[in-house]
mmCIF file of C-alpha atoms and ligand atoms in Angstrom:
data_model
loop_
_atom_site.group_PDB
_atom_site.id
_atom_site.type_symbol
_atom_site.label_atom_id
_atom_site.label_comp_id
_atom_site.label_asym_id
_atom_site.label_seq_id
_atom_site.Cartn_x
_atom_site.Cartn_y
_atom_site.Cartn_z
ATOM 1 C CA MET A 1 -26.615 -6.269 13.105
ATOM 2 C CA ARG A 2 -24.968 -6.770 16.503
ATOM 3 C CA LEU A 3 -22.704 -9.428 15.490
ATOM 4 C CA PRO A 4 -20.222 -7.457 13.289
ATOM 5 C CA PHE A 5 -20.157 -4.606 15.963
ATOM 6 C CA ILE A 6 -19.152 -7.217 18.731
ATOM 7 C CA PHE A 7 -16.740 -8.952 16.283
ATOM 8 C CA ALA A 8 -15.026 -5.671 15.367
ATOM 9 C CA SER A 9 -14.689 -4.437 18.691
ATOM 10 C CA CYS A 10 -13.415 -7.714 20.153
ATOM 11 C CA CYS A 11 -11.159 -8.150 17.248
ATOM 12 C CA THR A 12 -8.540 -5.452 18.033
ATOM 13 C CA LEU A 13 -8.194 -6.769 21.764
ATOM 14 C CA LEU A 14 -8.207 -10.536 20.942
ATOM 15 C CA SER A 15 -6.419 -10.669 17.668
ATOM 16 C CA VAL A 16 -3.060 -11.656 19.352
ATOM 17 C CA CYS A 17 -4.744 -14.242 21.448
ATOM 18 C CA THR A 18 -7.202 -15.639 18.802
ATOM 19 C CA GLN A 19 -4.313 -15.852 16.225
ATOM 20 C CA ALA A 20 -3.190 -19.065 18.074
ATOM 21 C CA GLU A 21 -6.456 -20.490 18.402
ATOM 22 C CA GLN A 22 -8.052 -20.130 14.967
ATOM 23 C CA PRO A 23 -7.812 -22.966 12.333
ATOM 24 C CA ASP A 24 -5.467 -22.203 9.645
ATOM 25 C CA THR A 25 -7.752 -20.335 7.165
ATOM 26 C CA ARG A 26 -4.723 -17.919 6.549
ATOM 27 C CA ALA A 27 -2.442 -19.969 4.726
ATOM 28 C CA HIS A 28 0.839 -18.539 4.600
ATOM 29 C CA GLN A 29 1.643 -17.703 0.849
ATOM 30 C CA HIS A 30 4.297 -15.263 -0.179
ATOM 31 C CA GLY A 31 2.942 -12.773 -2.535
ATOM 32 C CA VAL A 32 -0.552 -12.953 -1.131
ATOM 33 C CA ALA A 33 -1.843 -10.684 1.717
ATOM 34 C CA ARG A 34 -5.091 -10.307 3.466
ATOM 35 C CA LEU A 35 -7.245 -7.338 4.328
ATOM 36 C CA GLU A 36 -10.270 -7.389 6.624
ATOM 37 C CA LEU A 37 -12.579 -4.527 7.095
ATOM 38 C CA PHE A 38 -15.390 -3.506 9.306
ATOM 39 C CA LYS A 39 -17.515 -0.673 8.627
ATOM 40 C CA LEU A 40 -20.379 0.260 11.197
ATOM 41 C CA ALA A 41 -21.797 3.512 11.394
ATOM 42 C CA THR A 42 -18.877 5.965 11.962
ATOM 43 C CA ASP A 43 -16.427 3.131 12.988
ATOM 44 C CA LEU A 44 -14.094 1.556 10.317
ATOM 45 C CA GLN A 45 -11.525 -0.961 11.180
ATOM 46 C CA ILE A 46 -8.912 -2.270 8.918
ATOM 47 C CA SER A 47 -6.717 -5.331 9.516
ATOM 48 C CA PHE A 48 -3.848 -6.163 7.192
ATOM 49 C CA TYR A 49 -1.995 -9.485 7.305
ATOM 50 C CA ALA A 50 1.131 -10.285 5.036
ATOM 51 C CA THR A 51 4.215 -12.640 4.981
ATOM 52 C CA GLY A 52 7.394 -11.332 6.471
ATOM 53 C CA SER A 53 8.963 -12.033 3.068
ATOM 54 C CA ASP A 54 6.666 -9.700 1.336
ATOM 55 C CA ILE A 55 6.874 -6.826 4.025
ATOM 56 C CA LEU A 56 10.587 -7.110 5.198
ATOM 57 C CA GLY A 57 12.274 -9.479 2.552
ATOM 58 C CA PHE A 58 13.019 -12.141 5.194
ATOM 59 C CA GLU A 59 11.238 -14.155 7.864
ATOM 60 C CA HIS A 60 13.777 -14.751 10.564
ATOM 61 C CA GLN A 61 14.478 -12.678 13.579
ATOM 62 C CA PRO A 62 16.346 -9.664 12.436
ATOM 63 C CA GLN A 63 20.025 -9.770 13.177
ATOM 64 C CA THR A 64 21.928 -7.490 10.847
ATOM 65 C CA GLN A 65 21.654 -3.820 10.955
ATOM 66 C CA THR A 66 20.287 -4.063 7.323
ATOM 67 C CA GLU A 67 17.459 -6.231 8.631
ATOM 68 C CA LEU A 68 16.731 -4.160 11.747
ATOM 69 C CA ASP A 69 16.468 -1.044 9.440
ATOM 70 C CA ALA A 70 14.068 -2.923 7.199
ATOM 71 C CA VAL A 71 11.909 -3.740 10.249
ATOM 72 C CA LYS A 72 12.083 -0.008 11.332
ATOM 73 C CA LYS A 73 11.071 1.208 7.873
ATOM 74 C CA ALA A 74 8.143 -1.264 7.512
ATOM 75 C CA LYS A 75 7.080 -0.163 10.960
ATOM 76 C CA ILE A 76 6.875 3.558 10.123
ATOM 77 C CA LEU A 77 5.408 2.954 6.739
ATOM 78 C CA LEU A 78 2.696 0.736 8.471
ATOM 79 C CA ALA A 79 2.050 3.322 10.906
ATOM 80 C CA GLN A 80 0.850 5.871 8.082
ATOM 81 C CA PRO A 81 -2.588 4.478 6.973
ATOM 82 C CA ASP A 82 -2.963 7.804 4.770
ATOM 83 C CA LYS A 83 -0.094 6.308 2.602
ATOM 84 C CA LEU A 84 -1.410 2.773 2.593
ATOM 85 C CA PHE A 85 -5.281 3.662 1.973
ATOM 86 C CA GLN A 86 -7.030 6.320 0.363
ATOM 87 C CA ILE A 87 -10.542 6.577 1.622
ATOM 88 C CA ALA A 88 -13.224 8.355 -0.226
ATOM 89 C CA GLY A 89 -16.913 8.874 0.678
ATOM 90 C CA ALA A 90 -16.063 9.524 4.305
ATOM 91 C CA ASP A 91 -13.809 11.730 6.247
ATOM 92 C CA CYS A 92 -11.864 9.283 8.502
ATOM 93 C CA GLN A 93 -9.397 9.981 11.371
ATOM 94 C CA LEU A 94 -7.099 7.267 12.711
ATOM 95 C CA LYS A 95 -7.909 6.702 16.545
ATOM 96 C CA HIS A 96 -5.756 3.567 17.053
ATOM 97 C CA HIS A 97 -2.993 1.449 15.289
ATOM 98 C CA GLN A 98 -1.200 -1.483 16.097
ATOM 99 C CA SER A 99 1.413 -3.856 14.331
ATOM 100 C CA ASN A 100 3.543 -6.680 15.417
ATOM 101 C CA LEU A 101 6.538 -5.463 14.083
ATOM 102 C CA ALA A 102 7.122 -3.632 17.523
ATOM 103 C CA GLU A 103 7.190 -7.239 18.878
ATOM 104 C CA LEU A 104 9.713 -8.248 16.228
ATOM 105 C CA GLN A 105 12.095 -5.485 17.593
ATOM 106 C CA GLN A 106 11.755 -6.533 21.192
ATOM 107 C CA HIS A 107 12.192 -10.279 20.577
ATOM 108 C CA THR A 108 15.591 -9.227 19.318
ATOM 109 C CA LYS A 109 16.540 -7.040 22.090
ATOM 110 C CA ALA A 110 15.446 -9.620 24.698
ATOM 111 C CA GLU A 111 17.542 -12.551 22.775
ATOM 112 C CA HIS A 112 14.556 -14.775 22.685
ATOM 113 C CA LYS A 113 14.417 -15.595 26.305
ATOM 114 C CA HIS A 114 11.362 -17.827 26.189
ATOM 115 C CA SER A 115 9.946 -15.938 29.084
ATOM 116 C CA HIS A 116 6.948 -15.113 27.230
ATOM 117 C CA ASP A 117 6.002 -19.030 26.983
ATOM 118 C CA HIS A 118 5.853 -19.350 30.637
ATOM 119 C CA ASN A 119 3.244 -16.617 31.042
ATOM 120 C CA HIS A 120 0.688 -18.047 29.055
ATOM 121 C CA ASP A 121 1.370 -21.723 29.769
ATOM 122 C CA HIS A 122 -1.722 -22.284 31.896
ATOM 123 C CA ASP A 123 -4.100 -20.502 29.231
ATOM 124 C CA HIS A 124 -3.429 -21.917 25.905
ATOM 125 C CA ASP A 125 -2.658 -25.539 25.046
ATOM 126 C CA HIS A 126 -1.117 -24.424 21.539
ATOM 127 C CA ASP A 127 1.668 -22.310 22.951
ATOM 128 C CA HIS A 128 4.270 -24.604 21.645
ATOM 129 C CA ASP A 129 3.067 -24.798 18.165
ATOM 130 C CA HIS A 130 2.725 -20.992 18.011
ATOM 131 C CA ASP A 131 6.050 -20.107 19.489
ATOM 132 C CA HIS A 132 7.954 -22.386 17.088
ATOM 133 C CA LYS A 133 6.594 -20.270 14.128
ATOM 134 C CA HIS A 134 9.232 -17.885 14.927
ATOM 135 C CA ALA A 135 11.858 -20.361 13.686
ATOM 136 C CA GLY A 136 10.268 -20.640 10.317
ATOM 137 C CA HIS A 137 7.731 -18.390 8.235
ATOM 138 C CA SER A 138 6.757 -15.430 10.214
ATOM 139 C CA ASP A 139 3.575 -13.223 9.453
ATOM 140 C CA ILE A 140 3.199 -9.333 9.810
ATOM 141 C CA GLU A 141 0.089 -8.050 11.120
ATOM 142 C CA ALA A 142 -1.343 -4.436 11.289
ATOM 143 C CA SER A 143 -4.593 -2.962 12.281
ATOM 144 C CA TYR A 144 -6.209 0.518 12.139
ATOM 145 C CA GLN A 145 -9.151 1.988 13.754
ATOM 146 C CA PHE A 146 -10.836 5.171 12.310
ATOM 147 C CA SER A 147 -13.621 7.254 13.410
ATOM 148 C CA CYS A 148 -15.280 8.692 10.395
ATOM 149 C CA LYS A 149 -17.355 11.755 9.861
ATOM 150 C CA ALA A 150 -19.547 12.710 6.731
ATOM 151 C CA VAL A 151 -19.893 8.967 5.804
ATOM 152 C CA THR A 152 -21.632 8.641 2.553
ATOM 153 C CA GLU A 153 -23.506 5.507 0.862
ATOM 154 C CA SER A 154 -20.582 4.649 -1.104
ATOM 155 C CA VAL A 155 -17.259 4.515 0.768
ATOM 156 C CA THR A 156 -14.322 3.314 -1.292
ATOM 157 C CA LEU A 157 -10.860 2.356 -0.421
ATOM 158 C CA LYS A 158 -7.875 2.511 -2.725
ATOM 159 C CA VAL A 159 -5.189 0.295 -1.542
ATOM 160 C CA ASN A 160 -1.576 1.396 -2.189
ATOM 161 C CA LEU A 161 0.115 -1.551 -0.555
ATOM 162 C CA PHE A 162 1.355 -3.025 -3.929
ATOM 163 C CA SER A 163 3.546 -0.039 -4.584
ATOM 164 C CA LEU A 164 4.966 0.072 -1.183
ATOM 165 C CA PHE A 165 5.600 -3.730 -1.048
ATOM 166 C CA PRO A 166 6.202 -4.579 -4.595
ATOM 167 C CA ASP A 167 6.486 -8.368 -3.851
ATOM 168 C CA LEU A 168 2.584 -8.449 -3.098
ATOM 169 C CA GLN A 169 0.797 -9.771 -6.062
ATOM 170 C CA GLN A 170 -2.682 -10.315 -4.408
ATOM 171 C CA ILE A 171 -4.481 -8.991 -1.585
ATOM 172 C CA HIS A 172 -7.486 -11.053 -0.666
ATOM 173 C CA SER A 173 -9.750 -8.594 0.802
ATOM 174 C CA SER A 174 -13.121 -9.186 2.718
ATOM 175 C CA TRP A 175 -15.432 -6.641 4.459
ATOM 176 C CA ILE A 176 -18.493 -6.422 6.817
ATOM 177 C CA THR A 177 -20.789 -3.544 6.753
ATOM 178 C CA GLU A 178 -24.351 -2.720 7.826
ATOM 179 C CA LYS A 179 -25.435 -3.873 4.375
ATOM 180 C CA GLY A 180 -23.905 -7.300 4.755
ATOM 181 C CA GLN A 181 -20.550 -8.893 3.774
ATOM 182 C CA SER A 182 -18.635 -9.161 0.429
ATOM 183 C CA ALA A 183 -14.885 -10.086 -0.596
ATOM 184 C CA ALA A 184 -12.850 -9.360 -3.524
ATOM 185 C CA THR A 185 -9.244 -10.283 -4.636
ATOM 186 C CA LEU A 186 -7.204 -7.073 -5.326
ATOM 187 C CA THR A 187 -4.203 -6.833 -7.701
ATOM 188 C CA PRO A 188 -1.887 -4.166 -8.617
ATOM 189 C CA ALA A 189 -4.144 -3.532 -11.767
ATOM 190 C CA ASP A 190 -7.400 -3.463 -9.589
ATOM 191 C CA ARG A 191 -6.751 -2.223 -6.158
ATOM 192 C CA GLN A 192 -10.098 -0.500 -5.151
ATOM 193 C CA LEU A 193 -12.717 -1.577 -2.858
ATOM 194 C CA SER A 194 -16.319 -0.456 -2.584
ATOM 195 C CA LEU A 195 -17.607 -1.070 0.788
ATOM 196 C CA ASN A 196 -21.302 -1.331 -0.395
HETATM 197 ZN ZN1 ZN B 201 7.207 -17.422 4.375
#
Protein backbone atom coordinates (compact mmCIF):
# COMPACT_ATOMS: atom_id res chain seq x y z
CA MET A 1 0.00 0.00 0.00
CA ARG A 2 2.18 2.84 -1.20
CA LEU A 3 -0.57 5.31 -1.86
CA PRO A 4 -1.64 6.06 1.74
CA PHE A 5 1.98 6.57 2.67
CA ILE A 6 2.58 9.04 -0.12
CA PHE A 7 -0.66 10.81 0.65
CA ALA A 8 0.13 11.00 4.35
CA SER A 9 3.59 12.35 3.90
CA CYS A 10 2.59 14.90 1.28
CA CYS A 11 -0.48 15.96 3.18
CA THR A 12 1.29 17.92 5.87
CA LEU A 13 3.50 19.84 3.51
CA LEU A 14 0.84 20.55 0.96
CA SER A 15 -2.24 21.02 3.08
CA VAL A 16 -2.05 24.79 2.87
CA CYS A 17 -1.63 24.73 -0.91
CA THR A 18 -4.12 22.02 -1.76
CA GLN A 19 -6.78 23.65 0.36
CA ALA A 20 -7.23 26.31 -2.30
CA GLU A 21 -7.29 23.81 -5.16
CA GLN A 22 -9.59 21.12 -3.91
CA PRO A 23 -13.23 21.02 -4.82
CA ASP A 24 -15.49 21.88 -1.95
CA THR A 25 -15.91 18.49 -0.35
CA ARG A 26 -15.63 20.16 3.01
CA ALA A 27 -18.73 22.26 3.25
CA HIS A 28 -18.46 24.85 5.96
CA GLN A 29 -21.12 23.80 8.42
CA HIS A 30 -21.33 25.11 11.96
CA GLY A 31 -21.41 22.37 14.61
CA VAL A 32 -19.81 19.86 12.26
CA ALA A 33 -16.07 19.17 12.18
CA ARG A 34 -13.89 16.74 10.32
CA LEU A 35 -11.13 14.41 11.37
CA GLU A 36 -8.80 12.57 8.98
CA LEU A 37 -6.41 9.90 10.16
CA PHE A 38 -3.63 7.98 8.46
CA LYS A 39 -1.93 5.13 10.21
CA LEU A 40 0.89 3.24 8.61
CA ALA A 41 3.24 1.07 10.64
CA THR A 42 4.51 3.37 13.40
CA ASP A 43 3.31 6.61 11.84
CA LEU A 44 0.00 8.19 12.80
CA GLN A 45 -1.22 11.44 11.33
CA ILE A 46 -4.37 13.25 12.47
CA SER A 47 -5.85 16.30 10.77
CA PHE A 48 -8.70 18.25 12.32
CA TYR A 49 -10.87 20.80 10.54
CA ALA A 50 -13.63 22.89 12.16
CA THR A 51 -15.32 26.22 11.65
CA GLY A 52 -14.04 29.34 13.36
CA SER A 53 -17.46 29.64 14.93
CA ASP A 54 -17.12 26.32 16.74
CA ILE A 55 -13.52 26.82 17.85
CA LEU A 56 -13.39 30.56 18.55
CA GLY A 57 -16.99 31.68 18.66
CA PHE A 58 -16.46 34.09 15.73
CA GLU A 59 -15.17 33.99 12.16
CA HIS A 60 -13.83 37.45 11.42
CA GLN A 61 -10.28 38.64 12.02
CA PRO A 62 -9.82 38.94 15.78
CA GLN A 63 -10.00 42.56 16.83
CA THR A 64 -10.92 42.95 20.47
CA GLN A 65 -8.76 41.70 23.32
CA THR A 66 -11.42 39.08 24.09
CA GLU A 67 -11.19 37.76 20.53
CA LEU A 68 -7.40 37.75 20.58
CA ASP A 69 -7.52 35.86 23.87
CA ALA A 70 -9.90 33.32 22.34
CA VAL A 71 -7.43 32.70 19.48
CA LYS A 72 -4.56 32.34 21.94
CA LYS A 73 -6.55 29.95 24.13
CA ALA A 74 -7.61 27.79 21.19
CA LYS A 75 -4.05 27.73 19.87
CA ILE A 76 -2.72 26.47 23.20
CA LEU A 77 -5.49 23.89 23.48
CA LEU A 78 -5.02 22.58 19.95
CA ALA A 79 -1.29 22.25 20.57
CA GLN A 80 -1.95 19.64 23.29
CA PRO A 81 -3.07 16.50 21.48
CA ASP A 82 -3.01 14.44 24.66
CA LYS A 83 -5.93 16.57 25.85
CA LEU A 84 -7.75 16.20 22.54
CA PHE A 85 -7.22 12.51 21.85
CA GLN A 86 -6.73 9.48 24.06
CA ILE A 87 -4.88 6.92 22.01
CA ALA A 88 -5.00 3.32 23.21
CA GLY A 89 -3.31 0.27 21.73
CA ALA A 90 -0.14 2.15 20.84
CA ASP A 91 2.37 4.37 22.59
CA CYS A 92 2.44 7.52 20.45
CA GLN A 93 4.71 10.53 20.74
CA LEU A 94 3.93 13.80 19.01
CA LYS A 95 6.55 14.63 16.36
CA HIS A 96 5.02 17.60 14.65
CA HIS A 97 2.01 19.88 15.09
CA GLN A 98 0.71 22.79 13.12
CA SER A 99 -2.45 24.87 13.06
CA ASN A 100 -3.57 27.90 11.12
CA LEU A 101 -4.37 29.82 14.31
CA ALA A 102 -0.84 31.26 14.25
CA GLU A 103 -1.66 32.62 10.80
CA LEU A 104 -4.77 34.27 12.22
CA GLN A 105 -2.65 36.02 14.85
CA GLN A 106 -0.13 37.16 12.22
CA HIS A 107 -2.81 38.50 9.90
CA THR A 108 -4.05 40.71 12.67
CA LYS A 109 -0.59 42.06 13.39
CA ALA A 110 0.10 42.72 9.72
CA GLU A 111 -3.18 44.61 9.39
CA HIS A 112 -4.12 42.55 6.38
CA LYS A 113 -1.71 44.13 3.91
CA HIS A 114 -2.44 41.75 1.01
CA SER A 115 1.27 41.25 0.47
CA HIS A 116 0.66 37.51 0.58
CA ASP A 117 -1.55 37.76 -2.52
CA HIS A 118 1.32 38.85 -4.70
CA ASN A 119 3.62 36.07 -3.61
CA HIS A 120 1.37 33.45 -5.07
CA ASP A 121 -0.12 35.19 -8.07
CA HIS A 122 1.85 33.35 -10.71
CA ASP A 123 1.23 29.96 -9.13
CA HIS A 124 -2.44 29.80 -8.47
CA ASP A 125 -5.49 30.88 -10.37
CA HIS A 126 -7.72 30.64 -7.35
CA ASP A 127 -6.02 33.16 -5.13
CA HIS A 128 -8.72 35.71 -5.27
CA ASP A 129 -11.50 33.36 -4.25
CA HIS A 130 -9.38 31.98 -1.50
CA ASP A 131 -8.38 35.31 -0.04
CA HIS A 132 -11.90 36.56 0.08
CA LYS A 133 -12.74 33.76 2.47
CA HIS A 134 -11.22 35.91 5.17
CA ALA A 135 -14.12 38.28 4.87
CA GLY A 136 -16.74 35.62 5.58
CA HIS A 137 -16.70 32.20 7.17
CA SER A 138 -13.36 30.84 8.17
CA ASP A 139 -12.03 27.42 9.01
CA ILE A 140 -9.61 26.27 11.64
CA GLU A 141 -7.19 23.48 10.80
CA ALA A 142 -4.80 21.57 13.00
CA SER A 143 -2.63 18.59 12.22
CA TYR A 144 -0.57 16.20 14.30
CA GLN A 145 2.07 13.69 13.39
CA PHE A 146 2.90 10.96 15.86
CA SER A 147 5.52 8.28 15.95
CA CYS A 148 4.22 5.22 17.78
CA LYS A 149 5.76 2.30 19.57
CA ALA A 150 4.13 -0.92 20.73
CA VAL A 151 1.45 -0.67 18.05
CA THR A 152 -1.18 -3.38 18.54
CA GLU A 153 -3.80 -4.79 16.20
CA SER A 154 -6.50 -2.56 17.65
CA VAL A 155 -5.60 1.07 18.02
CA THR A 156 -8.45 3.17 19.37
CA LEU A 157 -8.82 6.87 19.70
CA LYS A 158 -11.16 8.59 22.13
CA VAL A 159 -11.91 12.08 20.86
CA ASN A 160 -12.33 14.74 23.56
CA LEU A 161 -13.05 17.64 21.22
CA PHE A 162 -16.75 17.80 22.06
CA SER A 163 -16.17 18.70 25.69
CA LEU A 164 -13.43 21.20 24.83
CA PHE A 165 -15.45 22.86 22.06
CA PRO A 166 -19.08 22.46 23.19
CA ASP A 167 -20.55 23.93 19.99
CA LEU A 168 -19.42 20.84 18.09
CA GLN A 169 -22.20 18.33 17.52
CA GLN A 170 -20.70 15.96 14.97
CA ILE A 171 -17.24 15.03 13.75
CA HIS A 172 -17.13 13.30 10.39
CA SER A 173 -14.13 11.03 10.68
CA SER A 174 -12.33 8.98 8.08
CA TRP A 175 -9.17 6.96 8.29
CA ILE A 176 -6.75 5.00 6.19
CA THR A 177 -4.60 2.21 7.59
CA GLU A 178 -2.68 -0.71 6.13
CA LYS A 179 -5.94 -2.64 6.26
CA GLY A 180 -7.98 -0.24 4.19
CA GLN A 181 -10.14 2.76 4.81
CA SER A 182 -13.27 3.52 6.75
CA ALA A 183 -15.36 6.34 8.13
CA ALA A 184 -17.67 7.14 11.01
CA THR A 185 -19.55 10.09 12.41
CA LEU A 186 -18.72 10.85 16.02
CA THR A 187 -21.10 12.55 18.44
CA PRO A 188 -20.69 13.58 22.09
CA ALA A 189 -22.31 10.25 23.04
CA ASP A 190 -20.19 8.16 20.67
CA ARG A 191 -16.71 9.59 20.40
CA GLN A 192 -14.43 6.60 19.99
CA LEU A 193 -12.80 5.38 16.79
CA SER A 194 -11.27 1.97 16.19
CA LEU A 195 -8.62 2.15 13.51
CA ASN A 196 -9.13 -1.37 12.23
ZN1 LIG B 1 -19.16 30.01 9.44
